[in-house]
Amino acid sequence: MNNKSNIMCDLETGVCGSAGDEGMEMIDFNQPQKSINLYYVTDPICSHCWAQEPVLRRFEEQYGDNFTFHTVMGGLLEKWGDGPVDPANGIAKPSDVAGHWREVGDYTRMPIDGTLWYDNLIHSSYPPSIVFKVIQKQNEALARVFLRRVREAVFAFNQNIAEKSILVEIVNNLGLDGEAIVKEAELPSGQQLLNEDFVLAAKLGARGFPTIVMINEENKGVKIVGARPLEYYVAGLKQVLDSETLQVKQQPALSSLLEKEKLLFSKEIEVMYDLEKTEINAFAEKELSSTSYQVKEILGETYFVTK
């Protein structure tokens, strides 16, 4: 027979099976993958950053394998002075912030109280920002958990996160030494860490928050300013990767997500799983063990916490 089977060994090529066209050729088993750095310029009291948490969480959960995430503090409020701190947005005095925050919360459905601006003034966003930097120096993942906890505290639960006692308690609940870390944050070295972020934010061209900057290994990138839908970030990522092909994960199971996050508002679950508000309770009952979570409500919004 003239036909060769796949198990035949060819005396001329010295190959068992199909030799192909060439005896020697260069091949590359590596998937073409560029190294992307994503910089998230933000501030603990940025209301639009809080409102953007549902979208950014889903973006990172599904597309995070394509980039390395870096959080950069931008310094939204150093202190209250004699003049307006944000005249472009009509912010001249603390009570103006309360109204602005409430509008953002009502519009986005990420709960924001804001009444502390009347009776428990946040004098600066620098204290929690510096504590974030001190923790970040030791543990990037825990620093990001800290940022989430201070945002929950200030926006939903109306706590003054510029107060030392509040910061100590939040850090302690992370399993760290709150007194020691907050004390370190009060040293000149703490302010220096924050100043380094300010330099980086300026280099990235970030003047408002949230700002997302994605940069590839050729030092080219995209900048996305403001709270945007998921499609903006996906399109930007494709642009810096110069590819329509992205590594995309399935959304995590709600049980896994809640176990990791500890607290999720209804809006966050809706965005993660493409649900309507009316579908949330039934979805949670189906996905979660009744002994693993509690349902609570604040400011007219449902939220879920681990037991």
Short mmCIF file of N, CA and C in Angstrom, two decimals, residues 58-171:
data_model
loop_
_atom_site.label_atom_id
_atom_site.label_comp_id
_atom_site.label_asym_id
_atom_site.label_seq_id
_atom_site.Cartn_x
_atom_site.Cartn_y
_atom_site.Cartn_z
N ARG A 58 -17.07 44.08 38.84
CA ARG A 58 -17.33 43.12 37.77
C ARG A 58 -16.20 43.15 36.74
N PHE A 59 -15.71 44.32 36.40
CA PHE A 59 -14.62 44.43 35.43
C PHE A 59 -13.40 43.66 35.90
N GLU A 60 -13.06 43.82 37.16
CA GLU A 60 -11.88 43.13 37.66
C GLU A 60 -12.12 41.63 37.80
N GLU A 61 -13.31 41.24 38.25
CA GLU A 61 -13.60 39.82 38.40
C GLU A 61 -13.52 39.09 37.07
N GLN A 62 -14.02 39.70 36.01
CA GLN A 62 -14.08 39.01 34.73
C GLN A 62 -12.86 39.25 33.84
N TYR A 63 -12.24 40.42 33.95
CA TYR A 63 -11.15 40.77 33.03
C TYR A 63 -9.82 40.99 33.74
N GLY A 64 -9.78 40.73 35.04
CA GLY A 64 -8.58 41.03 35.82
C GLY A 64 -7.34 40.26 35.43
N ASP A 65 -7.50 39.12 34.74
CA ASP A 65 -6.33 38.36 34.30
C ASP A 65 -5.53 39.10 33.22
N ASN A 66 -6.13 40.13 32.65
CA ASN A 66 -5.46 40.87 31.58
C ASN A 66 -4.62 42.05 32.09
N PHE A 67 -4.71 42.37 33.38
CA PHE A 67 -4.00 43.55 33.87
C PHE A 67 -3.61 43.40 35.34
N THR A 68 -2.69 44.26 35.76
CA THR A 68 -2.32 44.39 37.17
C THR A 68 -2.94 45.67 37.70
N PHE A 69 -3.67 45.56 38.79
CA PHE A 69 -4.46 46.67 39.33
C PHE A 69 -3.63 47.45 40.35
N HIS A 70 -3.55 48.77 40.17
CA HIS A 70 -2.85 49.64 41.12
C HIS A 70 -3.80 50.74 41.58
N THR A 71 -3.96 50.90 42.89
CA THR A 71 -4.80 51.96 43.44
C THR A 71 -3.93 53.14 43.81
N VAL A 72 -4.32 54.32 43.36
CA VAL A 72 -3.54 55.56 43.59
C VAL A 72 -4.44 56.57 44.29
N MET A 73 -3.97 57.11 45.40
CA MET A 73 -4.73 58.13 46.13
C MET A 73 -4.54 59.50 45.48
N GLY A 74 -5.66 60.21 45.28
CA GLY A 74 -5.59 61.47 44.56
C GLY A 74 -5.67 62.73 45.40
N GLY A 75 -6.10 62.62 46.67
CA GLY A 75 -6.15 63.80 47.53
C GLY A 75 -7.30 64.74 47.22
N LEU A 76 -8.52 64.30 47.48
CA LEU A 76 -9.69 65.10 47.13
C LEU A 76 -9.88 66.30 48.04
N LEU A 77 -9.64 66.13 49.34
CA LEU A 77 -9.85 67.23 50.29
C LEU A 77 -8.72 67.27 51.30
N GLU A 78 -7.83 68.25 51.15
CA GLU A 78 -6.77 68.42 52.14
C GLU A 78 -7.34 69.02 53.43
N LYS A 79 -8.11 70.09 53.29
CA LYS A 79 -8.74 70.72 54.45
C LYS A 79 -9.75 71.75 53.95
N TRP A 80 -10.62 72.15 54.85
CA TRP A 80 -11.57 73.21 54.55
C TRP A 80 -10.90 74.55 54.83
N GLY A 81 -10.99 75.46 53.87
CA GLY A 81 -10.41 76.78 54.05
C GLY A 81 -11.47 77.85 54.08
N ASP A 82 -11.06 79.07 53.80
CA ASP A 82 -12.00 80.19 53.81
C ASP A 82 -12.86 80.24 52.55
N GLY A 83 -12.32 79.75 51.43
CA GLY A 83 -13.04 79.83 50.17
C GLY A 83 -13.64 78.49 49.78
N PRO A 84 -14.34 78.44 48.65
CA PRO A 84 -14.94 77.18 48.17
C PRO A 84 -13.87 76.18 47.78
N VAL A 85 -14.10 74.90 48.09
CA VAL A 85 -13.12 73.87 47.76
C VAL A 85 -13.35 73.29 46.37
N ASP A 86 -14.57 73.39 45.87
CA ASP A 86 -14.89 72.84 44.55
C ASP A 86 -15.96 73.71 43.89
N PRO A 87 -15.58 74.92 43.49
CA PRO A 87 -16.58 75.84 42.95
C PRO A 87 -17.25 75.33 41.68
N ALA A 88 -16.55 74.53 40.88
CA ALA A 88 -17.13 74.03 39.63
C ALA A 88 -18.37 73.17 39.89
N ASN A 89 -18.39 72.50 41.04
CA ASN A 89 -19.52 71.66 41.39
C ASN A 89 -20.39 72.28 42.49
N GLY A 90 -20.18 73.56 42.74
CA GLY A 90 -21.02 74.25 43.72
C GLY A 90 -20.75 73.86 45.15
N ILE A 91 -19.51 73.40 45.44
CA ILE A 91 -19.15 72.99 46.80
C ILE A 91 -18.36 74.12 47.45
N ALA A 92 -19.05 74.92 48.26
CA ALA A 92 -18.39 76.03 48.95
C ALA A 92 -18.26 75.77 50.43
N LYS A 93 -19.14 74.94 50.98
CA LYS A 93 -19.14 74.64 52.42
C LYS A 93 -19.56 73.19 52.62
N PRO A 94 -19.29 72.63 53.81
CA PRO A 94 -19.57 71.22 54.04
C PRO A 94 -21.00 70.80 53.75
N SER A 95 -21.98 71.64 54.08
CA SER A 95 -23.37 71.26 53.85
C SER A 95 -23.68 71.07 52.37
N ASP A 96 -22.90 71.72 51.50
CA ASP A 96 -23.09 71.53 50.07
C ASP A 96 -22.76 70.10 49.65
N VAL A 97 -21.80 69.49 50.36
CA VAL A 97 -21.40 68.12 50.04
C VAL A 97 -22.54 67.15 50.35
N ALA A 98 -23.25 67.42 51.44
CA ALA A 98 -24.34 66.53 51.84
C ALA A 98 -25.37 66.40 50.73
N GLY A 99 -25.78 67.51 50.16
CA GLY A 99 -26.75 67.46 49.09
C GLY A 99 -26.23 66.75 47.86
N HIS A 100 -24.97 67.02 47.53
CA HIS A 100 -24.35 66.37 46.37
C HIS A 100 -24.28 64.86 46.58
N TRP A 101 -23.85 64.44 47.75
CA TRP A 101 -23.75 63.02 48.04
C TRP A 101 -25.10 62.33 47.93
N ARG A 102 -26.12 62.98 48.48
CA ARG A 102 -27.45 62.36 48.46
C ARG A 102 -27.95 62.19 47.03
N GLU A 103 -27.67 63.18 46.19
CA GLU A 103 -28.06 63.08 44.78
C GLU A 103 -27.39 61.88 44.11
N VAL A 104 -26.09 61.72 44.37
CA VAL A 104 -25.34 60.60 43.78
C VAL A 104 -25.91 59.27 44.27
N GLY A 105 -26.19 59.20 45.58
CA GLY A 105 -26.72 57.97 46.14
C GLY A 105 -28.09 57.62 45.57
N ASP A 106 -28.96 58.62 45.46
CA ASP A 106 -30.30 58.37 44.92
C ASP A 106 -30.24 57.95 43.45
N TYR A 107 -29.35 58.58 42.70
CA TYR A 107 -29.27 58.31 41.26
C TYR A 107 -28.67 56.94 40.97
N THR A 108 -27.64 56.57 41.73
CA THR A 108 -26.90 55.33 41.43
C THR A 108 -27.37 54.14 42.27
N ARG A 109 -28.10 54.41 43.36
CA ARG A 109 -28.58 53.38 44.28
C ARG A 109 -27.45 52.68 45.03
N MET A 110 -26.29 53.30 45.13
CA MET A 110 -25.29 52.89 46.11
C MET A 110 -25.51 53.82 47.31
N PRO A 111 -25.96 53.27 48.44
CA PRO A 111 -26.46 54.09 49.54
C PRO A 111 -25.47 55.12 50.06
N ILE A 112 -25.93 56.35 50.17
CA ILE A 112 -25.13 57.44 50.74
C ILE A 112 -26.01 58.23 51.70
N ASP A 113 -25.57 58.34 52.94
CA ASP A 113 -26.30 59.12 53.93
C ASP A 113 -25.93 60.60 53.82
N GLY A 114 -24.71 60.92 54.24
CA GLY A 114 -24.21 62.28 54.04
C GLY A 114 -24.56 63.30 55.10
N THR A 115 -25.40 62.94 56.08
CA THR A 115 -25.79 63.94 57.08
C THR A 115 -24.64 64.30 58.03
N LEU A 116 -23.57 63.51 58.02
CA LEU A 116 -22.43 63.87 58.87
C LEU A 116 -21.82 65.21 58.48
N TRP A 117 -22.05 65.64 57.23
CA TRP A 117 -21.51 66.94 56.81
C TRP A 117 -22.15 68.10 57.56
N TYR A 118 -23.27 67.86 58.22
CA TYR A 118 -23.92 68.90 59.01
C TYR A 118 -23.43 68.92 60.45
N ASP A 119 -23.16 67.72 61.00
CA ASP A 119 -22.89 67.68 62.44
C ASP A 119 -21.63 66.93 62.86
N ASN A 120 -20.90 66.33 61.91
CA ASN A 120 -19.69 65.57 62.26
C ASN A 120 -18.69 65.71 61.11
N LEU A 121 -18.26 66.91 60.88
CA LEU A 121 -17.51 67.31 59.69
C LEU A 121 -16.25 66.47 59.45
N ILE A 122 -16.13 65.95 58.21
CA ILE A 122 -14.88 65.34 57.77
C ILE A 122 -13.94 66.49 57.41
N HIS A 123 -12.90 66.68 58.19
CA HIS A 123 -12.03 67.83 57.96
C HIS A 123 -11.06 67.61 56.81
N SER A 124 -10.80 66.33 56.46
CA SER A 124 -9.84 66.02 55.40
C SER A 124 -9.98 64.57 54.98
N SER A 125 -9.68 64.31 53.70
CA SER A 125 -9.64 62.90 53.25
C SER A 125 -8.22 62.34 53.34
N TYR A 126 -7.29 63.15 53.81
CA TYR A 126 -5.90 62.67 53.89
C TYR A 126 -5.68 61.59 54.95
N PRO A 127 -6.27 61.67 56.16
CA PRO A 127 -6.00 60.62 57.15
C PRO A 127 -6.31 59.20 56.66
N PRO A 128 -7.51 58.92 56.12
CA PRO A 128 -7.73 57.55 55.62
C PRO A 128 -6.87 57.21 54.41
N SER A 129 -6.53 58.23 53.61
CA SER A 129 -5.68 57.98 52.44
C SER A 129 -4.28 57.54 52.88
N ILE A 130 -3.76 58.18 53.93
CA ILE A 130 -2.43 57.83 54.41
C ILE A 130 -2.44 56.45 55.07
N VAL A 131 -3.49 56.15 55.83
CA VAL A 131 -3.59 54.81 56.42
C VAL A 131 -3.62 53.76 55.31
N PHE A 132 -4.35 54.04 54.25
CA PHE A 132 -4.36 53.14 53.10
C PHE A 132 -2.93 52.90 52.60
N LYS A 133 -2.15 53.97 52.45
CA LYS A 133 -0.79 53.85 51.93
C LYS A 133 0.10 53.03 52.86
N VAL A 134 -0.05 53.23 54.16
CA VAL A 134 0.75 52.48 55.13
C VAL A 134 0.43 50.99 55.04
N ILE A 135 -0.85 50.65 54.94
CA ILE A 135 -1.24 49.24 54.80
C ILE A 135 -0.77 48.70 53.46
N GLN A 136 -0.91 49.50 52.41
CA GLN A 136 -0.51 49.06 51.07
C GLN A 136 0.97 48.70 51.01
N LYS A 137 1.77 49.41 51.78
CA LYS A 137 3.21 49.13 51.82
C LYS A 137 3.47 47.72 52.33
N GLN A 138 2.58 47.23 53.19
CA GLN A 138 2.73 45.90 53.77
C GLN A 138 1.97 44.83 52.98
N ASN A 139 0.75 45.20 52.54
CA ASN A 139 -0.13 44.18 51.96
C ASN A 139 -1.13 44.87 51.03
N GLU A 140 -0.92 44.72 49.74
CA GLU A 140 -1.77 45.38 48.73
C GLU A 140 -3.23 44.94 48.86
N ALA A 141 -3.45 43.65 49.03
CA ALA A 141 -4.82 43.14 49.09
C ALA A 141 -5.57 43.69 50.30
N LEU A 142 -4.92 43.71 51.44
CA LEU A 142 -5.57 44.22 52.65
C LEU A 142 -5.83 45.72 52.54
N ALA A 143 -4.94 46.43 51.87
CA ALA A 143 -5.16 47.86 51.68
C ALA A 143 -6.45 48.11 50.90
N ARG A 144 -6.70 47.30 49.92
CA ARG A 144 -7.91 47.48 49.13
C ARG A 144 -9.16 47.10 49.94
N VAL A 145 -9.03 46.11 50.81
CA VAL A 145 -10.14 45.80 51.71
C VAL A 145 -10.39 46.97 52.65
N PHE A 146 -9.32 47.56 53.16
CA PHE A 146 -9.45 48.74 54.03
C PHE A 146 -10.19 49.86 53.30
N LEU A 147 -9.84 50.12 52.04
CA LEU A 147 -10.50 51.18 51.29
C LEU A 147 -11.99 50.89 51.16
N ARG A 148 -12.34 49.66 50.92
CA ARG A 148 -13.75 49.30 50.84
C ARG A 148 -14.44 49.55 52.18
N ARG A 149 -13.80 49.15 53.27
CA ARG A 149 -14.43 49.31 54.59
C ARG A 149 -14.61 50.77 54.97
N VAL A 150 -13.64 51.63 54.64
CA VAL A 150 -13.82 53.04 54.99
C VAL A 150 -14.92 53.66 54.14
N ARG A 151 -15.09 53.19 52.93
CA ARG A 151 -16.17 53.71 52.09
C ARG A 151 -17.54 53.26 52.61
N GLU A 152 -17.63 52.01 53.00
CA GLU A 152 -18.87 51.56 53.63
C GLU A 152 -19.18 52.42 54.85
N ALA A 153 -18.15 52.67 55.64
CA ALA A 153 -18.33 53.43 56.88
C ALA A 153 -18.82 54.84 56.63
N VAL A 154 -18.19 55.53 55.69
CA VAL A 154 -18.51 56.94 55.50
C VAL A 154 -19.78 57.14 54.69
N PHE A 155 -19.98 56.37 53.65
CA PHE A 155 -21.12 56.61 52.76
C PHE A 155 -22.41 55.99 53.31
N ALA A 156 -22.41 54.72 53.58
CA ALA A 156 -23.64 54.05 54.00
C ALA A 156 -23.92 54.22 55.49
N PHE A 157 -22.87 54.14 56.32
CA PHE A 157 -23.09 54.12 57.76
C PHE A 157 -22.74 55.43 58.46
N ASN A 158 -22.42 56.46 57.65
CA ASN A 158 -22.34 57.84 58.14
C ASN A 158 -21.31 58.04 59.26
N GLN A 159 -20.15 57.39 59.11
CA GLN A 159 -19.09 57.52 60.11
C GLN A 159 -18.00 58.44 59.59
N ASN A 160 -17.42 59.20 60.48
CA ASN A 160 -16.38 60.14 60.12
C ASN A 160 -15.04 59.42 60.02
N ILE A 161 -14.63 59.10 58.81
CA ILE A 161 -13.41 58.31 58.61
C ILE A 161 -12.13 59.13 58.71
N ALA A 162 -12.25 60.42 59.07
CA ALA A 162 -11.06 61.20 59.37
C ALA A 162 -10.71 61.11 60.85
N GLU A 163 -11.61 60.53 61.65
CA GLU A 163 -11.38 60.39 63.08
C GLU A 163 -10.49 59.19 63.37
N LYS A 164 -9.55 59.38 64.25
CA LYS A 164 -8.59 58.33 64.57
C LYS A 164 -9.27 57.08 65.10
N SER A 165 -10.25 57.23 65.99
CA SER A 165 -10.89 56.06 66.60
C SER A 165 -11.59 55.19 65.56
N ILE A 166 -12.21 55.82 64.57
CA ILE A 166 -12.88 55.07 63.49
C ILE A 166 -11.86 54.32 62.66
N LEU A 167 -10.77 54.97 62.32
CA LEU A 167 -9.73 54.33 61.53
C LEU A 167 -9.10 53.16 62.28
N VAL A 168 -8.84 53.34 63.57
CA VAL A 168 -8.25 52.26 64.37
C VAL A 168 -9.17 51.05 64.38
N GLU A 169 -10.47 51.29 64.56
CA GLU A 169 -11.42 50.18 64.60
C GLU A 169 -11.47 49.44 63.27
N ILE A 170 -11.49 50.17 62.17
CA ILE A 170 -11.55 49.52 60.85
C ILE A 170 -10.30 48.69 60.61
N VAL A 171 -9.13 49.23 60.96
CA VAL A 171 -7.88 48.49 60.76
C VAL A 171 -7.83 47.27 61.67
#
